[in-house]
Amino acid sequence: MAKEQVQVLNALDVAKTQWYHFTAIIIAGMGFFTDAYDLFCISLVTKLLGRIYYHVDGAAKPGTLPPNVSAAVNGVAFVGTLSGQLFFGWLGDKMGRKKVYGMTLMLMVIASIASGLSFGRDPKTVMTTLCFFRFWLGFGIGGDYPLSATIMSEYANKKTRGAFIAAVFAMQGFGILAGGVFAIIIASAFKAKFDAPPYEVDPLGSTVPQADYVWRIILMVGALPAALTYYWRLKMPETARYTALVAKNAEQAAADMSKVMQMEIQAEPKKEEPQAKSYGLFSKEFLSRHGLHLLGTTSTWFLLDIAFYSQNLFQKDIFSAIGWIPPAKTMSALEEVFKIARAQTLIALCSTVPGYWFTVAFIDKIGRFTIQLMGFFFMTIFMFALAIPYDHWTLKENRIGFVGIYSLTFFFANFGPNATTFVVPAEIFPARFRSTCHGISSASGKLGAMVGAFGFLYLAQSQDKSKTDAGYPAGIGVRNSLLVLGVVNILGFLFTFLVPEGKGRSLEEISGENEEEVETKV
């Protein structure tokens, strides 16, 4: 059995980079585009929802979402993503990548449109329906993580596999940019048509009734790119590695790949061979071969996401500090959407997007391991550089330096563990567990994201109770939070040593499937 499988898999491993590689990147990357677009837009939308649905007559500042509602709107998508990663990851190994792939996309499209249609007249019903649909949106996005990574790794050749998987993930950068640009366009268009005075001049008039359409349109447009790739997803054949190694049909795998690669691949007729006794997931054999690898991929992704998602907390302070976003009361609702979108788009353009593509350029030259170590190392350095002289950075004349270092932290997260933690689990596990193990690793990352986004929301509050945000208890302050994040990055650096390097090797070689074949023969 080993020989004829190796023919089709070997053809994939040594294939030159062809057009089908690029179509696979776009088809697989569109899920991440939607994911990033959605995560990015919700921060713009929450400000607007606060003004529309939580306006308090006579208040000095515009309405904001209460802490529990804000946490629910943001958190429910995380919970959905985590559940989707585990469920669809497992399903992708059971039913095949292709079958499950269409499901996740359809779910994302329907839930995106439905979030924009959240109905109800009073705040409670609108927020409840929004949360309900955002859970299912997250569930679909979650399924996209293990499936996109696995499909891309199984389609790619040995030489440029890292770059291809990283390119799928880097589509997030374009999703963030598209979210920002689209929000800017919509806010400008509505502002031109329905101009309104700032909040301090006319509290009620500053939020025009039409603003209710703005957040709905922004959320619904996220479904478009994903919907456009649905047809192509259905046309993609099942990956050869799944067909040959899991479904044990080498002839079908050869036929599928002949079509895709537009070359003749010979598959030898099936020989009846004694079935190999293969070990199961979490069996003793699995744990001795891959237990430490799984611990490595789950722990590094968990630790990275704590640091990566907690940075959102400092964003609003940073923008206000450098004067990119004036105080809320000096703006109308639509102006606020415009200003925040503009600020976030600039940060994305300068640090987030370049980091992703640096990884794509270098991952097959210097390897996953080096990039991940280097990323955690620099993130640690920069977090401490922000934390230790924190009082120095709060002075007006030093703010630009603060933003510079803050941007570098992001750059090295993306040219570092944010990309590599996605690539590695798609390479180092056997084909029959690949999607499941990637799902487990990414779900562990989402757990870290929850700790980062919510744990630090409370931790970063001022130690002085009178200076905390409305509704929050006193925390340990921003400086101490940054020190904690520095320690988190040191742990990430250490756990990276559990993860093997996959550069330039075939998937079967890295995962030890070739050895399994030989052992069962013997």
JSON list of C-alpha atoms in Angstrom, two decimals, residues 228-403:
[
{"chain": "A", "resi": 228, "resn": "LEU", "atom": "CA", "xyz": [-18.16, 34.37, -3.57]},
{"chain": "A", "resi": 229, "resn": "THR", "atom": "CA", "xyz": [-15.74, 31.49, -2.87]},
{"chain": "A", "resi": 230, "resn": "TYR", "atom": "CA", "xyz": [-18.48, 28.98, -1.98]},
{"chain": "A", "resi": 231, "resn": "TYR", "atom": "CA", "xyz": [-18.75, 27.63, -5.53]},
{"chain": "A", "resi": 232, "resn": "TRP", "atom": "CA", "xyz": [-14.97, 27.13, -5.76]},
{"chain": "A", "resi": 233, "resn": "ARG", "atom": "CA", "xyz": [-14.90, 25.35, -2.42]},
{"chain": "A", "resi": 234, "resn": "LEU", "atom": "CA", "xyz": [-17.42, 22.83, -3.69]},
{"chain": "A", "resi": 235, "resn": "LYS", "atom": "CA", "xyz": [-15.38, 22.28, -6.86]},
{"chain": "A", "resi": 236, "resn": "MET", "atom": "CA", "xyz": [-12.14, 21.52, -4.99]},
{"chain": "A", "resi": 237, "resn": "PRO", "atom": "CA", "xyz": [-11.46, 17.77, -4.85]},
{"chain": "A", "resi": 238, "resn": "GLU", "atom": "CA", "xyz": [-10.78, 16.02, -1.54]},
{"chain": "A", "resi": 239, "resn": "THR", "atom": "CA", "xyz": [-7.08, 16.25, -0.62]},
{"chain": "A", "resi": 240, "resn": "ALA", "atom": "CA", "xyz": [-4.98, 13.35, -1.87]},
{"chain": "A", "resi": 241, "resn": "ARG", "atom": "CA", "xyz": [-3.57, 12.69, 1.57]},
{"chain": "A", "resi": 242, "resn": "TYR", "atom": "CA", "xyz": [-7.01, 12.20, 3.08]},
{"chain": "A", "resi": 243, "resn": "THR", "atom": "CA", "xyz": [-8.16, 10.00, 0.19]},
{"chain": "A", "resi": 244, "resn": "ALA", "atom": "CA", "xyz": [-5.00, 7.88, 0.13]},
{"chain": "A", "resi": 245, "resn": "LEU", "atom": "CA", "xyz": [-4.00, 7.68, 3.80]},
{"chain": "A", "resi": 246, "resn": "VAL", "atom": "CA", "xyz": [-7.33, 7.92, 5.66]},
{"chain": "A", "resi": 247, "resn": "ALA", "atom": "CA", "xyz": [-9.94, 6.70, 3.16]},
{"chain": "A", "resi": 248, "resn": "LYS", "atom": "CA", "xyz": [-7.31, 4.25, 1.76]},
{"chain": "A", "resi": 249, "resn": "ASN", "atom": "CA", "xyz": [-8.23, 4.89, -1.88]},
{"chain": "A", "resi": 250, "resn": "ALA", "atom": "CA", "xyz": [-4.98, 5.60, -3.71]},
{"chain": "A", "resi": 251, "resn": "GLU", "atom": "CA", "xyz": [-6.55, 5.28, -7.17]},
{"chain": "A", "resi": 252, "resn": "GLN", "atom": "CA", "xyz": [-9.08, 8.01, -6.45]},
{"chain": "A", "resi": 253, "resn": "ALA", "atom": "CA", "xyz": [-6.34, 10.21, -4.97]},
{"chain": "A", "resi": 254, "resn": "ALA", "atom": "CA", "xyz": [-4.23, 9.80, -8.11]},
{"chain": "A", "resi": 255, "resn": "ALA", "atom": "CA", "xyz": [-7.22, 10.56, -10.37]},
{"chain": "A", "resi": 256, "resn": "ASP", "atom": "CA", "xyz": [-8.16, 13.69, -8.38]},
{"chain": "A", "resi": 257, "resn": "MET", "atom": "CA", "xyz": [-4.63, 15.07, -8.36]},
{"chain": "A", "resi": 258, "resn": "SER", "atom": "CA", "xyz": [-4.08, 14.31, -12.06]},
{"chain": "A", "resi": 259, "resn": "LYS", "atom": "CA", "xyz": [-6.96, 16.70, -12.76]},
{"chain": "A", "resi": 260, "resn": "VAL", "atom": "CA", "xyz": [-5.76, 19.37, -10.36]},
{"chain": "A", "resi": 261, "resn": "MET", "atom": "CA", "xyz": [-2.10, 19.28, -11.39]},
{"chain": "A", "resi": 262, "resn": "GLN", "atom": "CA", "xyz": [-2.88, 18.65, -15.06]},
{"chain": "A", "resi": 263, "resn": "MET", "atom": "CA", "xyz": [-0.38, 15.82, -15.31]},
{"chain": "A", "resi": 264, "resn": "GLU", "atom": "CA", "xyz": [-0.60, 12.06, -15.46]},
{"chain": "A", "resi": 265, "resn": "ILE", "atom": "CA", "xyz": [-0.15, 10.32, -12.09]},
{"chain": "A", "resi": 266, "resn": "GLN", "atom": "CA", "xyz": [-0.10, 6.55, -12.18]},
{"chain": "A", "resi": 267, "resn": "ALA", "atom": "CA", "xyz": [-1.81, 4.67, -9.38]},
{"chain": "A", "resi": 268, "resn": "GLU", "atom": "CA", "xyz": [-1.08, 0.99, -9.07]},
{"chain": "A", "resi": 269, "resn": "PRO", "atom": "CA", "xyz": [-4.10, -1.29, -8.70]},
{"chain": "A", "resi": 270, "resn": "LYS", "atom": "CA", "xyz": [-5.18, -2.02, -5.15]},
{"chain": "A", "resi": 271, "resn": "LYS", "atom": "CA", "xyz": [-3.48, -5.00, -3.56]},
{"chain": "A", "resi": 272, "resn": "GLU", "atom": "CA", "xyz": [-5.13, -6.80, -0.72]},
{"chain": "A", "resi": 273, "resn": "GLU", "atom": "CA", "xyz": [-2.89, -6.34, 2.27]},
{"chain": "A", "resi": 274, "resn": "PRO", "atom": "CA", "xyz": [-3.44, -7.08, 5.93]},
{"chain": "A", "resi": 275, "resn": "GLN", "atom": "CA", "xyz": [-4.88, -3.96, 7.53]},
{"chain": "A", "resi": 276, "resn": "ALA", "atom": "CA", "xyz": [-2.35, -2.08, 9.57]},
{"chain": "A", "resi": 277, "resn": "LYS", "atom": "CA", "xyz": [-3.21, -1.84, 13.24]},
{"chain": "A", "resi": 278, "resn": "SER", "atom": "CA", "xyz": [-3.27, 1.89, 13.66]},
{"chain": "A", "resi": 279, "resn": "TYR", "atom": "CA", "xyz": [-3.30, 3.60, 17.04]},
{"chain": "A", "resi": 280, "resn": "GLY", "atom": "CA", "xyz": [-6.11, 5.98, 18.04]},
{"chain": "A", "resi": 281, "resn": "LEU", "atom": "CA", "xyz": [-6.12, 9.58, 19.19]},
{"chain": "A", "resi": 282, "resn": "PHE", "atom": "CA", "xyz": [-4.89, 9.91, 22.82]},
{"chain": "A", "resi": 283, "resn": "SER", "atom": "CA", "xyz": [-3.87, 6.23, 22.89]},
{"chain": "A", "resi": 284, "resn": "LYS", "atom": "CA", "xyz": [-0.64, 5.36, 24.68]},
{"chain": "A", "resi": 285, "resn": "GLU", "atom": "CA", "xyz": [1.12, 5.07, 21.33]},
{"chain": "A", "resi": 286, "resn": "PHE", "atom": "CA", "xyz": [-0.17, 8.50, 20.21]},
{"chain": "A", "resi": 287, "resn": "LEU", "atom": "CA", "xyz": [0.96, 10.14, 23.44]},
{"chain": "A", "resi": 288, "resn": "SER", "atom": "CA", "xyz": [4.44, 8.61, 23.23]},
{"chain": "A", "resi": 289, "resn": "ARG", "atom": "CA", "xyz": [4.85, 9.72, 19.59]},
{"chain": "A", "resi": 290, "resn": "HIS", "atom": "CA", "xyz": [2.97, 13.04, 19.55]},
{"chain": "A", "resi": 291, "resn": "GLY", "atom": "CA", "xyz": [2.00, 13.91, 23.14]},
{"chain": "A", "resi": 292, "resn": "LEU", "atom": "CA", "xyz": [4.77, 16.47, 23.62]},
{"chain": "A", "resi": 293, "resn": "HIS", "atom": "CA", "xyz": [4.14, 17.92, 20.16]},
{"chain": "A", "resi": 294, "resn": "LEU", "atom": "CA", "xyz": [0.48, 18.48, 21.02]},
{"chain": "A", "resi": 295, "resn": "LEU", "atom": "CA", "xyz": [1.47, 20.05, 24.36]},
{"chain": "A", "resi": 296, "resn": "GLY", "atom": "CA", "xyz": [3.88, 22.31, 22.42]},
{"chain": "A", "resi": 297, "resn": "THR", "atom": "CA", "xyz": [1.32, 23.47, 19.85]},
{"chain": "A", "resi": 298, "resn": "THR", "atom": "CA", "xyz": [-1.51, 24.00, 22.37]},
{"chain": "A", "resi": 299, "resn": "SER", "atom": "CA", "xyz": [0.60, 25.80, 25.00]},
{"chain": "A", "resi": 300, "resn": "THR", "atom": "CA", "xyz": [2.38, 28.16, 22.58]},
{"chain": "A", "resi": 301, "resn": "TRP", "atom": "CA", "xyz": [-0.89, 29.12, 20.85]},
{"chain": "A", "resi": 302, "resn": "PHE", "atom": "CA", "xyz": [-2.59, 29.62, 24.25]},
{"chain": "A", "resi": 303, "resn": "LEU", "atom": "CA", "xyz": [0.20, 31.88, 25.53]},
{"chain": "A", "resi": 304, "resn": "LEU", "atom": "CA", "xyz": [0.52, 33.83, 22.30]},
{"chain": "A", "resi": 305, "resn": "ASP", "atom": "CA", "xyz": [-3.19, 34.65, 22.17]},
{"chain": "A", "resi": 306, "resn": "ILE", "atom": "CA", "xyz": [-3.20, 35.93, 25.76]},
{"chain": "A", "resi": 307, "resn": "ALA", "atom": "CA", "xyz": [-0.62, 38.51, 24.71]},
{"chain": "A", "resi": 308, "resn": "PHE", "atom": "CA", "xyz": [-2.09, 39.11, 21.26]},
{"chain": "A", "resi": 309, "resn": "TYR", "atom": "CA", "xyz": [-5.69, 39.76, 22.29]},
{"chain": "A", "resi": 310, "resn": "SER", "atom": "CA", "xyz": [-4.92, 41.77, 25.41]},
{"chain": "A", "resi": 311, "resn": "GLN", "atom": "CA", "xyz": [-3.27, 44.45, 23.25]},
{"chain": "A", "resi": 312, "resn": "ASN", "atom": "CA", "xyz": [-6.74, 45.58, 22.12]},
{"chain": "A", "resi": 313, "resn": "LEU", "atom": "CA", "xyz": [-7.16, 47.07, 25.58]},
{"chain": "A", "resi": 314, "resn": "PHE", "atom": "CA", "xyz": [-4.34, 49.48, 25.12]},
{"chain": "A", "resi": 315, "resn": "GLN", "atom": "CA", "xyz": [-5.46, 50.49, 21.66]},
{"chain": "A", "resi": 316, "resn": "LYS", "atom": "CA", "xyz": [-8.16, 52.92, 22.71]},
{"chain": "A", "resi": 317, "resn": "ASP", "atom": "CA", "xyz": [-5.87, 54.53, 25.30]},
{"chain": "A", "resi": 318, "resn": "ILE", "atom": "CA", "xyz": [-3.12, 54.86, 22.74]},
{"chain": "A", "resi": 319, "resn": "PHE", "atom": "CA", "xyz": [-5.34, 56.41, 20.10]},
{"chain": "A", "resi": 320, "resn": "SER", "atom": "CA", "xyz": [-6.84, 58.88, 22.58]},
{"chain": "A", "resi": 321, "resn": "ALA", "atom": "CA", "xyz": [-3.38, 59.62, 23.93]},
{"chain": "A", "resi": 322, "resn": "ILE", "atom": "CA", "xyz": [-1.86, 60.58, 20.59]},
{"chain": "A", "resi": 323, "resn": "GLY", "atom": "CA", "xyz": [-4.94, 62.60, 19.75]},
{"chain": "A", "resi": 324, "resn": "TRP", "atom": "CA", "xyz": [-6.02, 60.41, 16.82]},
{"chain": "A", "resi": 325, "resn": "ILE", "atom": "CA", "xyz": [-9.38, 60.02, 18.49]},
{"chain": "A", "resi": 326, "resn": "PRO", "atom": "CA", "xyz": [-10.74, 63.08, 20.30]},
{"chain": "A", "resi": 327, "resn": "PRO", "atom": "CA", "xyz": [-13.02, 62.68, 23.36]},
{"chain": "A", "resi": 328, "resn": "ALA", "atom": "CA", "xyz": [-16.34, 61.01, 22.42]},
{"chain": "A", "resi": 329, "resn": "LYS", "atom": "CA", "xyz": [-18.48, 63.99, 23.44]},
{"chain": "A", "resi": 330, "resn": "THR", "atom": "CA", "xyz": [-16.79, 66.25, 20.85]},
{"chain": "A", "resi": 331, "resn": "MET", "atom": "CA", "xyz": [-17.98, 64.02, 17.97]},
{"chain": "A", "resi": 332, "resn": "SER", "atom": "CA", "xyz": [-21.23, 62.87, 16.44]},
{"chain": "A", "resi": 333, "resn": "ALA", "atom": "CA", "xyz": [-21.89, 59.09, 16.29]},
{"chain": "A", "resi": 334, "resn": "LEU", "atom": "CA", "xyz": [-20.89, 58.70, 12.64]},
{"chain": "A", "resi": 335, "resn": "GLU", "atom": "CA", "xyz": [-17.80, 60.86, 13.08]},
{"chain": "A", "resi": 336, "resn": "GLU", "atom": "CA", "xyz": [-16.67, 58.56, 15.90]},
{"chain": "A", "resi": 337, "resn": "VAL", "atom": "CA", "xyz": [-17.02, 55.47, 13.68]},
{"chain": "A", "resi": 338, "resn": "PHE", "atom": "CA", "xyz": [-15.00, 57.25, 10.98]},
{"chain": "A", "resi": 339, "resn": "LYS", "atom": "CA", "xyz": [-12.19, 58.33, 13.36]},
{"chain": "A", "resi": 340, "resn": "ILE", "atom": "CA", "xyz": [-11.81, 54.92, 15.06]},
{"chain": "A", "resi": 341, "resn": "ALA", "atom": "CA", "xyz": [-11.86, 53.08, 11.73]},
{"chain": "A", "resi": 342, "resn": "ARG", "atom": "CA", "xyz": [-9.20, 55.42, 10.37]},
{"chain": "A", "resi": 343, "resn": "ALA", "atom": "CA", "xyz": [-6.92, 54.96, 13.38]},
{"chain": "A", "resi": 344, "resn": "GLN", "atom": "CA", "xyz": [-7.23, 51.16, 13.38]},
{"chain": "A", "resi": 345, "resn": "THR", "atom": "CA", "xyz": [-6.66, 50.97, 9.63]},
{"chain": "A", "resi": 346, "resn": "LEU", "atom": "CA", "xyz": [-3.42, 52.96, 10.00]},
{"chain": "A", "resi": 347, "resn": "ILE", "atom": "CA", "xyz": [-2.14, 50.59, 12.72]},
{"chain": "A", "resi": 348, "resn": "ALA", "atom": "CA", "xyz": [-3.05, 47.61, 10.52]},
{"chain": "A", "resi": 349, "resn": "LEU", "atom": "CA", "xyz": [-1.26, 49.06, 7.50]},
{"chain": "A", "resi": 350, "resn": "CYS", "atom": "CA", "xyz": [1.89, 49.93, 9.41]},
{"chain": "A", "resi": 351, "resn": "SER", "atom": "CA", "xyz": [2.46, 46.92, 11.64]},
{"chain": "A", "resi": 352, "resn": "THR", "atom": "CA", "xyz": [-0.09, 44.12, 11.37]},
{"chain": "A", "resi": 353, "resn": "VAL", "atom": "CA", "xyz": [-0.15, 43.42, 7.63]},
{"chain": "A", "resi": 354, "resn": "PRO", "atom": "CA", "xyz": [3.62, 43.68, 6.97]},
{"chain": "A", "resi": 355, "resn": "GLY", "atom": "CA", "xyz": [4.33, 41.19, 9.79]},
{"chain": "A", "resi": 356, "resn": "TYR", "atom": "CA", "xyz": [2.19, 38.49, 8.16]},
{"chain": "A", "resi": 357, "resn": "TRP", "atom": "CA", "xyz": [3.92, 38.82, 4.80]},
{"chain": "A", "resi": 358, "resn": "PHE", "atom": "CA", "xyz": [7.39, 38.82, 6.35]},
{"chain": "A", "resi": 359, "resn": "THR", "atom": "CA", "xyz": [6.48, 35.39, 7.71]},
{"chain": "A", "resi": 360, "resn": "VAL", "atom": "CA", "xyz": [5.31, 34.25, 4.26]},
{"chain": "A", "resi": 361, "resn": "ALA", "atom": "CA", "xyz": [8.60, 35.44, 2.75]},
{"chain": "A", "resi": 362, "resn": "PHE", "atom": "CA", "xyz": [10.96, 33.87, 5.32]},
{"chain": "A", "resi": 363, "resn": "ILE", "atom": "CA", "xyz": [9.23, 30.83, 6.83]},
{"chain": "A", "resi": 364, "resn": "ASP", "atom": "CA", "xyz": [10.70, 28.35, 4.32]},
{"chain": "A", "resi": 365, "resn": "LYS", "atom": "CA", "xyz": [14.12, 29.99, 4.48]},
{"chain": "A", "resi": 366, "resn": "ILE", "atom": "CA", "xyz": [14.75, 30.30, 8.23]},
{"chain": "A", "resi": 367, "resn": "GLY", "atom": "CA", "xyz": [12.13, 27.81, 9.44]},
{"chain": "A", "resi": 368, "resn": "ARG", "atom": "CA", "xyz": [9.10, 27.87, 11.73]},
{"chain": "A", "resi": 369, "resn": "PHE", "atom": "CA", "xyz": [11.05, 27.23, 14.92]},
{"chain": "A", "resi": 370, "resn": "THR", "atom": "CA", "xyz": [13.42, 30.20, 14.49]},
{"chain": "A", "resi": 371, "resn": "ILE", "atom": "CA", "xyz": [10.61, 32.62, 13.57]},
{"chain": "A", "resi": 372, "resn": "GLN", "atom": "CA", "xyz": [8.55, 31.55, 16.59]},
{"chain": "A", "resi": 373, "resn": "LEU", "atom": "CA", "xyz": [11.47, 31.85, 19.03]},
{"chain": "A", "resi": 374, "resn": "MET", "atom": "CA", "xyz": [12.49, 35.20, 17.60]},
{"chain": "A", "resi": 375, "resn": "GLY", "atom": "CA", "xyz": [8.90, 36.50, 17.76]},
{"chain": "A", "resi": 376, "resn": "PHE", "atom": "CA", "xyz": [8.40, 35.55, 21.41]},
{"chain": "A", "resi": 377, "resn": "PHE", "atom": "CA", "xyz": [11.85, 36.95, 22.27]},
{"chain": "A", "resi": 378, "resn": "PHE", "atom": "CA", "xyz": [11.17, 40.40, 20.78]},
{"chain": "A", "resi": 379, "resn": "MET", "atom": "CA", "xyz": [7.62, 40.52, 22.13]},
{"chain": "A", "resi": 380, "resn": "THR", "atom": "CA", "xyz": [9.06, 39.95, 25.61]},
{"chain": "A", "resi": 381, "resn": "ILE", "atom": "CA", "xyz": [11.66, 42.69, 25.13]},
{"chain": "A", "resi": 382, "resn": "PHE", "atom": "CA", "xyz": [9.12, 45.23, 23.86]},
{"chain": "A", "resi": 383, "resn": "MET", "atom": "CA", "xyz": [6.51, 44.44, 26.53]},
{"chain": "A", "resi": 384, "resn": "PHE", "atom": "CA", "xyz": [9.12, 45.09, 29.22]},
{"chain": "A", "resi": 385, "resn": "ALA", "atom": "CA", "xyz": [10.30, 48.21, 27.36]},
{"chain": "A", "resi": 386, "resn": "LEU", "atom": "CA", "xyz": [6.73, 49.54, 27.57]},
{"chain": "A", "resi": 387, "resn": "ALA", "atom": "CA", "xyz": [6.13, 48.41, 31.17]},
{"chain": "A", "resi": 388, "resn": "ILE", "atom": "CA", "xyz": [9.26, 49.28, 33.12]},
{"chain": "A", "resi": 389, "resn": "PRO", "atom": "CA", "xyz": [9.42, 53.00, 32.22]},
{"chain": "A", "resi": 390, "resn": "TYR", "atom": "CA", "xyz": [5.61, 53.19, 31.85]},
{"chain": "A", "resi": 391, "resn": "ASP", "atom": "CA", "xyz": [5.33, 56.57, 33.60]},
{"chain": "A", "resi": 392, "resn": "HIS", "atom": "CA", "xyz": [7.85, 57.97, 31.13]},
{"chain": "A", "resi": 393, "resn": "TRP", "atom": "CA", "xyz": [5.64, 56.89, 28.21]},
{"chain": "A", "resi": 394, "resn": "THR", "atom": "CA", "xyz": [2.53, 58.55, 29.63]},
{"chain": "A", "resi": 395, "resn": "LEU", "atom": "CA", "xyz": [4.06, 62.01, 29.26]},
{"chain": "A", "resi": 396, "resn": "LYS", "atom": "CA", "xyz": [2.74, 63.87, 26.25]},
{"chain": "A", "resi": 397, "resn": "GLU", "atom": "CA", "xyz": [6.11, 64.34, 24.52]},
{"chain": "A", "resi": 398, "resn": "ASN", "atom": "CA", "xyz": [6.96, 60.61, 24.65]},
{"chain": "A", "resi": 399, "resn": "ARG", "atom": "CA", "xyz": [3.74, 59.26, 23.17]},
{"chain": "A", "resi": 400, "resn": "ILE", "atom": "CA", "xyz": [5.11, 58.72, 19.68]},
{"chain": "A", "resi": 401, "resn": "GLY", "atom": "CA", "xyz": [7.84, 56.47, 21.09]},
{"chain": "A", "resi": 402, "resn": "PHE", "atom": "CA", "xyz": [5.19, 54.46, 22.92]},
{"chain": "A", "resi": 403, "resn": "VAL", "atom": "CA", "xyz": [3.24, 53.92, 19.70]}
]
